[in-house]
Coordinates of C-alpha atoms in Angstrom, one line a residue:
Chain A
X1 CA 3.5 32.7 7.6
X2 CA 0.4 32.0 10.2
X3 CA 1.6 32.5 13.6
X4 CA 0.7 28.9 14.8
X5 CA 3.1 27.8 11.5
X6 CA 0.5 26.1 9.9
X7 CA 0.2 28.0 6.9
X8 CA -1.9 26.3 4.4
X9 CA 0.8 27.8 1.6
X10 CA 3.3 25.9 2.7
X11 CA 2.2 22.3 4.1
X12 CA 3.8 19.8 1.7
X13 CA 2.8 16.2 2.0
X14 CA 6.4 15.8 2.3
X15 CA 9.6 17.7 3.0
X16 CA 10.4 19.5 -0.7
X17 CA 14.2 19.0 0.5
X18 CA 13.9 15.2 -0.4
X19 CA 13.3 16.0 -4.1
X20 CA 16.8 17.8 -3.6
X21 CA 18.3 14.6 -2.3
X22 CA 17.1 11.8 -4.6
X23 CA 19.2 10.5 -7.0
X24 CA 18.2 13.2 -9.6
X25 CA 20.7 13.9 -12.2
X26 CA 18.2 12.3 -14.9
X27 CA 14.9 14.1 -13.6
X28 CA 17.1 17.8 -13.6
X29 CA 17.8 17.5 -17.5
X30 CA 14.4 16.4 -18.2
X31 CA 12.7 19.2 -16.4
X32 CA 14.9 21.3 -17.8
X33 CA 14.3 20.5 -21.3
X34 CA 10.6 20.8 -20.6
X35 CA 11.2 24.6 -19.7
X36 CA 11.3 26.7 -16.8
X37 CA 7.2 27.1 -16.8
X38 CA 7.3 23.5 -14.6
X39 CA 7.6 23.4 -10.9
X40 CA 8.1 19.7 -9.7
X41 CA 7.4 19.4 -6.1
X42 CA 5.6 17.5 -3.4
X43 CA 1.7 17.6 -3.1
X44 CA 0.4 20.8 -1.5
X45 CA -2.5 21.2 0.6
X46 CA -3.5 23.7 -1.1
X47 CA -3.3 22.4 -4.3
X48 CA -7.2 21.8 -4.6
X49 CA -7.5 24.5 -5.7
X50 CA -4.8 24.4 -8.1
X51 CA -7.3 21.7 -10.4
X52 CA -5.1 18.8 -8.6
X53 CA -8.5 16.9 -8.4
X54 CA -9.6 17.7 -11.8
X55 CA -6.4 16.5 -13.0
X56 CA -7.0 12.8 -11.3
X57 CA -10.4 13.3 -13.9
X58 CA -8.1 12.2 -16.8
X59 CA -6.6 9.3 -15.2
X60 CA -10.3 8.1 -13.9
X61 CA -13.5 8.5 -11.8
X62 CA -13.2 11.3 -9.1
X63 CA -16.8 12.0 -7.9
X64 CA -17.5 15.8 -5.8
X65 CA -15.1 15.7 -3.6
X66 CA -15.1 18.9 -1.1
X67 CA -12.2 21.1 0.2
X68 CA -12.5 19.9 3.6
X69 CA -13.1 16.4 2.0
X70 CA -10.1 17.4 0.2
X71 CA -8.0 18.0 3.3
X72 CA -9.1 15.8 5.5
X73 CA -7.8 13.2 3.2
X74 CA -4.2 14.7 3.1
X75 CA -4.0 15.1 6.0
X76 CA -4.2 11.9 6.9
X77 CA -1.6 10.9 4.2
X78 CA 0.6 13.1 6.0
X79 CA 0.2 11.5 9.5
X80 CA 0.5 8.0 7.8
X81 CA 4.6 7.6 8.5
X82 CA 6.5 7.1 5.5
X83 CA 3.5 6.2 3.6
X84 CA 2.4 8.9 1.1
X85 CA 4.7 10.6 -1.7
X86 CA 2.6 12.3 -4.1
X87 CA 4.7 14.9 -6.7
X88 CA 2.8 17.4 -8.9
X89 CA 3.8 19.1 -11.7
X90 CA 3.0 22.8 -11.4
X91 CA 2.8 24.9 -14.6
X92 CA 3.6 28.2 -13.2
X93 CA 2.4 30.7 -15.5
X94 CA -1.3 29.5 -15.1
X95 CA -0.8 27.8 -11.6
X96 CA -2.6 24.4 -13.0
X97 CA -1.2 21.3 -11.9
X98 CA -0.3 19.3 -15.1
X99 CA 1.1 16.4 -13.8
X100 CA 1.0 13.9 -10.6
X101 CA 2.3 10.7 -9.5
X102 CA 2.4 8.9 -6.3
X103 CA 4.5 6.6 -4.4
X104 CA 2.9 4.5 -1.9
X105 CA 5.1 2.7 0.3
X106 CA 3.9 -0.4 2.5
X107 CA 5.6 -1.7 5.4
X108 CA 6.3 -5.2 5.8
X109 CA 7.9 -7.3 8.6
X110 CA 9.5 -10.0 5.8
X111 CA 12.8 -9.3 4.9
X112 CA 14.0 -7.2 8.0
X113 CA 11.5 -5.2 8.0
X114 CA 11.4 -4.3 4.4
X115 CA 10.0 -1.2 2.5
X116 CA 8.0 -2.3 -0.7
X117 CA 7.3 0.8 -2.8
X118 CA 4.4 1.4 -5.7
X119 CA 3.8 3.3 -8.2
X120 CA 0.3 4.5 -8.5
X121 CA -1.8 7.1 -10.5
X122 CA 0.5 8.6 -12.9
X123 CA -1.5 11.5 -15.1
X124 CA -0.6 13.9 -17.4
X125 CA -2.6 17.1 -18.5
X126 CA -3.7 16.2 -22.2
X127 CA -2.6 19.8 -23.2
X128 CA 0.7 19.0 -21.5
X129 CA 1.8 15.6 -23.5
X130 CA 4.7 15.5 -25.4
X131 CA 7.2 17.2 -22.9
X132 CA 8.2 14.1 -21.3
X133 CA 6.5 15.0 -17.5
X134 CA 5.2 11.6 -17.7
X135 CA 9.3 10.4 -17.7
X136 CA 9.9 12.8 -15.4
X137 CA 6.9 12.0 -12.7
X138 CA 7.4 8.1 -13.2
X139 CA 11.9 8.6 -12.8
X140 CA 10.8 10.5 -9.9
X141 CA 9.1 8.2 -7.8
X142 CA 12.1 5.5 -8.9
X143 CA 14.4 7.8 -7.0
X144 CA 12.5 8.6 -4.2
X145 CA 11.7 5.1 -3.5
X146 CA 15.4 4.0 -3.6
X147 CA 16.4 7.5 -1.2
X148 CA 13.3 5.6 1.2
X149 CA 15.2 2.0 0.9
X150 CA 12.9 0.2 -1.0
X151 CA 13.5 -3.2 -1.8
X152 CA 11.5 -2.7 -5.0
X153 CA 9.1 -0.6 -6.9
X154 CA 6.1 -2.7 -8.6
X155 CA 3.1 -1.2 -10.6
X156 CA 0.2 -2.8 -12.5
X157 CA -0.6 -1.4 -15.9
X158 CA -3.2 -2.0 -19.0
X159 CA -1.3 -4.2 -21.4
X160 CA -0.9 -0.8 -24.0
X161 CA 1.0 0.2 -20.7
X162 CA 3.4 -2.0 -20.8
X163 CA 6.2 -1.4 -23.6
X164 CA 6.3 2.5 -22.0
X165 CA 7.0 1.0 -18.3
X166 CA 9.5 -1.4 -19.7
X167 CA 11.2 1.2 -21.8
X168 CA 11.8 2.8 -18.2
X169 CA 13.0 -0.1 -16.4
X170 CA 10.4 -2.0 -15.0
X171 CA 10.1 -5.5 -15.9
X172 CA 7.6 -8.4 -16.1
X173 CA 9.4 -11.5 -14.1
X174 CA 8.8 -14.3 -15.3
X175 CA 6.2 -16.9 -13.8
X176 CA 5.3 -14.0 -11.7
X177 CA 3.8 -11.2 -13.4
X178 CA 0.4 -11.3 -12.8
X179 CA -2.7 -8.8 -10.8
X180 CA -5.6 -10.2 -10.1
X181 CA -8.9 -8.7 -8.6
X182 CA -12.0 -8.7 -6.9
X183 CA -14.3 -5.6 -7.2
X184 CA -16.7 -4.8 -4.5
X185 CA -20.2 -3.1 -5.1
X186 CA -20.3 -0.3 -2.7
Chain B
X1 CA -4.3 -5.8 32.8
X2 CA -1.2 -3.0 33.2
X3 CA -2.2 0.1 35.2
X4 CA -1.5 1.8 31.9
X5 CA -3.6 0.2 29.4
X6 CA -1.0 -1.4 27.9
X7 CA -0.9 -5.0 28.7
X8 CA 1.6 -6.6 25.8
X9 CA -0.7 -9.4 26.0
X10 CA -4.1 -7.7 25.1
X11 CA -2.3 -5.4 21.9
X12 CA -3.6 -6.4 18.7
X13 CA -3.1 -4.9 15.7
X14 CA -6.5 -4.1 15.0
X15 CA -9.9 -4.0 17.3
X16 CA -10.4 -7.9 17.4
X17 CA -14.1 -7.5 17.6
X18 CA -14.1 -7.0 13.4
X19 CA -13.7 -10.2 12.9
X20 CA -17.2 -10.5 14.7
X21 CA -18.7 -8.1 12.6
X22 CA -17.5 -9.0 9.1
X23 CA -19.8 -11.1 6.4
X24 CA -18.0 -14.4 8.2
X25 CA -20.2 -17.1 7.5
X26 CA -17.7 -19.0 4.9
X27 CA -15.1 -18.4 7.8
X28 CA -16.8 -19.9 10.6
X29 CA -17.8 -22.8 8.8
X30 CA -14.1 -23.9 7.4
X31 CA -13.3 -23.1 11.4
X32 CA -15.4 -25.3 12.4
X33 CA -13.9 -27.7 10.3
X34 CA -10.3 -27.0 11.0
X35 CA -11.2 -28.0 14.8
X36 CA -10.7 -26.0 18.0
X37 CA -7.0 -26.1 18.3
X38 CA -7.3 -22.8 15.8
X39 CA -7.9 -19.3 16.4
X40 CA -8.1 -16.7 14.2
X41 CA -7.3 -12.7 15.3
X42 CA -5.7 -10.0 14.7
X43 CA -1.9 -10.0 15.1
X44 CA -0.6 -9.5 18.5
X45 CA 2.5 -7.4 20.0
X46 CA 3.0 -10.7 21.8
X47 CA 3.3 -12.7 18.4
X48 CA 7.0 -12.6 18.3
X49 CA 7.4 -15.3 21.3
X50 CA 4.8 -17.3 19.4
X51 CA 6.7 -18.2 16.1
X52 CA 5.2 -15.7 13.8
X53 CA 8.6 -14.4 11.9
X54 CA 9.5 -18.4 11.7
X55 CA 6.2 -18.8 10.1
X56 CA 7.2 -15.9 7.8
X57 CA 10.4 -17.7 7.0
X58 CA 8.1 -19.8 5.1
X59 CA 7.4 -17.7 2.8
X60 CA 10.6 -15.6 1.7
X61 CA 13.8 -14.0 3.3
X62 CA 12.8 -12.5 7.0
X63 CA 16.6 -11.9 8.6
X64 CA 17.4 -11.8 12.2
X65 CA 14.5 -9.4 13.4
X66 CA 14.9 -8.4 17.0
X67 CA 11.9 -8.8 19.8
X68 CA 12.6 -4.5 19.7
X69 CA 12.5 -3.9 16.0
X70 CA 9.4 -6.1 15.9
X71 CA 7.3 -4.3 18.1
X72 CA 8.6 -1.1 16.6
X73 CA 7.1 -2.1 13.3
X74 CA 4.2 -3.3 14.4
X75 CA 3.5 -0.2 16.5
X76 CA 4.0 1.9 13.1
X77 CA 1.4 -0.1 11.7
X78 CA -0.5 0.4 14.5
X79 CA -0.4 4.2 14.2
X80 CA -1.4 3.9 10.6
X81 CA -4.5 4.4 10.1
X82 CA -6.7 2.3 8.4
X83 CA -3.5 0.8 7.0
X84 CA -2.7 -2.7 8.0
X85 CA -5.1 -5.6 9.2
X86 CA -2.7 -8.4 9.6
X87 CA -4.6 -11.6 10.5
X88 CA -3.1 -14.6 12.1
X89 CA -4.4 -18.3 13.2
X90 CA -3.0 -19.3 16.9
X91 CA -2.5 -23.2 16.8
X92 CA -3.7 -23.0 20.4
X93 CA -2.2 -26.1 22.2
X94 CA 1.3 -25.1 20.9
X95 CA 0.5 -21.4 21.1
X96 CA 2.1 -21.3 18.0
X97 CA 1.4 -19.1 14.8
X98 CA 0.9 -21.4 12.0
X99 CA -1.0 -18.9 9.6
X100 CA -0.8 -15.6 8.2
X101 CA -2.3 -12.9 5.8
X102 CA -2.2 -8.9 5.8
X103 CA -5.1 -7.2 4.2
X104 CA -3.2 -3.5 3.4
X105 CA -5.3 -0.5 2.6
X106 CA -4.1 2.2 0.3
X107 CA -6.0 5.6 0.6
X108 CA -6.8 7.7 -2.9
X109 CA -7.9 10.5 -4.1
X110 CA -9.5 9.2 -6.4
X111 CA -12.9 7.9 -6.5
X112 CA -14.4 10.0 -4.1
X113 CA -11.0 9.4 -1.4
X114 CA -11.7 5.4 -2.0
X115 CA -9.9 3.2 -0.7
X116 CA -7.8 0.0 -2.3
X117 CA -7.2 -3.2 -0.6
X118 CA -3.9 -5.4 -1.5
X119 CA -3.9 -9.2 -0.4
X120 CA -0.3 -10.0 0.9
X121 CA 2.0 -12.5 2.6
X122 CA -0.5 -15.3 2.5
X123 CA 1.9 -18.0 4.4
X124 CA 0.3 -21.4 5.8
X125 CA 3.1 -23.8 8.3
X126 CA 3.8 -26.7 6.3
X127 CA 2.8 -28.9 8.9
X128 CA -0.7 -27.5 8.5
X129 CA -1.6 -28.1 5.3
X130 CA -4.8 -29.4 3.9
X131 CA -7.0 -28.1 6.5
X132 CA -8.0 -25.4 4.5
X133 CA -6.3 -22.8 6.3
X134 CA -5.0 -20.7 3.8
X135 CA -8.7 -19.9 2.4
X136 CA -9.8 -19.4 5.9
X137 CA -6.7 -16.5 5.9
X138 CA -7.8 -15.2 2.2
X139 CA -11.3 -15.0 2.7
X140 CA -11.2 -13.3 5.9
X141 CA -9.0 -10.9 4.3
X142 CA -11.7 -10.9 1.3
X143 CA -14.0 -9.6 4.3
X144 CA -12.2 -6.9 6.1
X145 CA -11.4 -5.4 3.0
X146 CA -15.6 -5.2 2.1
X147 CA -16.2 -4.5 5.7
X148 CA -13.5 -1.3 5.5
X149 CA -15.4 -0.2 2.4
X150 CA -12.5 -0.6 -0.1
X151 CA -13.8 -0.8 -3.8
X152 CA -11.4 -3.3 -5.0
X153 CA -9.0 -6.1 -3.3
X154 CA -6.2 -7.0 -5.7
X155 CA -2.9 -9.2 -5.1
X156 CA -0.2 -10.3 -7.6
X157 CA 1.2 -13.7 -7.3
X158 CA 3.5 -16.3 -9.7
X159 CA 1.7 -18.5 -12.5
X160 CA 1.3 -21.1 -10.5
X161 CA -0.8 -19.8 -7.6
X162 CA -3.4 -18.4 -10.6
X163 CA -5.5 -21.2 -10.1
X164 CA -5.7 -21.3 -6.7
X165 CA -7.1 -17.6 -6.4
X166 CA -9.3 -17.5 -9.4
X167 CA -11.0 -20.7 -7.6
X168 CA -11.2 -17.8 -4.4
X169 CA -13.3 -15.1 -6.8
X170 CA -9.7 -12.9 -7.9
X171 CA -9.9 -12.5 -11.7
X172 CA -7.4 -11.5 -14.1
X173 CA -8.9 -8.4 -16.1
X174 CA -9.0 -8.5 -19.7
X175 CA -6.1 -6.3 -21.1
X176 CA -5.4 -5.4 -17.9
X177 CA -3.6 -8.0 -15.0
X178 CA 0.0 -6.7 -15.9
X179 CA 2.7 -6.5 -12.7
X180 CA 5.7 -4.9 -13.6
X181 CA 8.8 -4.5 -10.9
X182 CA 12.0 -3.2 -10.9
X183 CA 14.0 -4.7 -7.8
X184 CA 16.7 -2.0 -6.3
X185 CA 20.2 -3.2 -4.9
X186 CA 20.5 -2.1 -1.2

């Protein structure tokens, strides 16, 4: 380890001892049934180049986005207090990351000062389907956003989407199910 | 002004003088038409003498929130960065908060490290209705979130407010305006 402790190895976007202390029973005997080749664990700052960023490629746009770029952006996830939980899936032979998912907590001042998690930017390596880490990232972020206090957990999905986020808990509530957007032209 | 800088008075959430600076023309006409009793800013540290959790009672369960555990929160939203632009209007003869919306930025990877913008806790006093307040608190939101360069603004509301924001430019997307939640016990 670097002297002044910031070696790059090991900065986590957040402490790896939380994923021991989630409510995990149902994540352990998935990831074990998807082999011991999968590392679940927080996002790593060096995990550009790890193909973290061509990953996010299969979920949607990503642009050139630079190592510095790169860091500079986790490292302001990491300053941001309680804000950014991002897990990867690590296949270990190849040390690829397969897999990623994020929680994205926001802060609110209604309901004594209430937690309101999301779920955002679940992905799956296409040569990777069919072991369940999709299950395993999206169970994931339930748990950790319970172990945060979270009052809820919300998400907004394609309508394909929507049988495979119901068939993990979430519902539609109804009269008030619906996202609605404005895109900007930068 | 404290010796220190840090005048309770004078500590908004955000750098007031962005709300001179944003495309604000819609704004300052409905203003103008609202009369000079309201201002619009940023929230202030000081906005817990001025009614602003009653206001928030308005809109859903807010608890008994101490003058300490305000500030605390609202000085961990400070700290985040780029994270929360939480806009009030001051009914100035009553110094009395009778409006409210929070413009809250989520950073990404994604598209070259974009940002996304989230519309929440739009709350108007009920004995302000009808003078167009509430579009005065979306729109301005609308405009932070172009002037902090986020490439989409999204919000999820009930049925019955669907109306009401479509006529404000939000659109559902085809196949794709889905909110899913699952709501945790604590």
């Amino acid at each position: 380890m670097a002297q002044n402790g910031l070696n790059n190895e090991e900065t986590m976007l957040f402490d790896p001892e939380i994923l021991l202390n989630i409510d995990y029973n149902a994540v352990n005997a998935l990831m074990s049934s998807a082999g011991t080749d999968f590392k679940l664990r927080p996002l790593n700052r060096t995990d550009f180049s790890k193909g973290y960023l061509k990953l996010l490629q299969e979920l949607t746009t990503v642009g050139e986005i630079s190592q510095k770029q790169f860091e500079a952006q986790f490292d302001k996830m990491k300053l941001t207090s309680d804000g950014y939980f991002i897990i990867v899936i690590e296949h270990v032979p190849t040390q690829t990351i397969v897999g990623s998912s994020s929680l994205v907590i926001e802060h609110k001042f209604i309901r004594n000062c209430a937690k309101r998690a999301r779920l955002e930017d679940v992905v799956v390596s296409s040569n990777q389907r069919g072991k369940q880490l999709g299950k395993i990232l999206v169970e994931t972020v339930k748990a950790l956003s319970v172990y945060n206090g979270c009052y809820k957990i919300s998400l907004d999905c394609k309508d394909t989407m929507v049988p495979y986020y119901e068939s993990l808990g979430y519902k539609k509530e109804p009269g008030n199910a619906n996202t609605l957007v404005i895109r900007h032209n930068l």
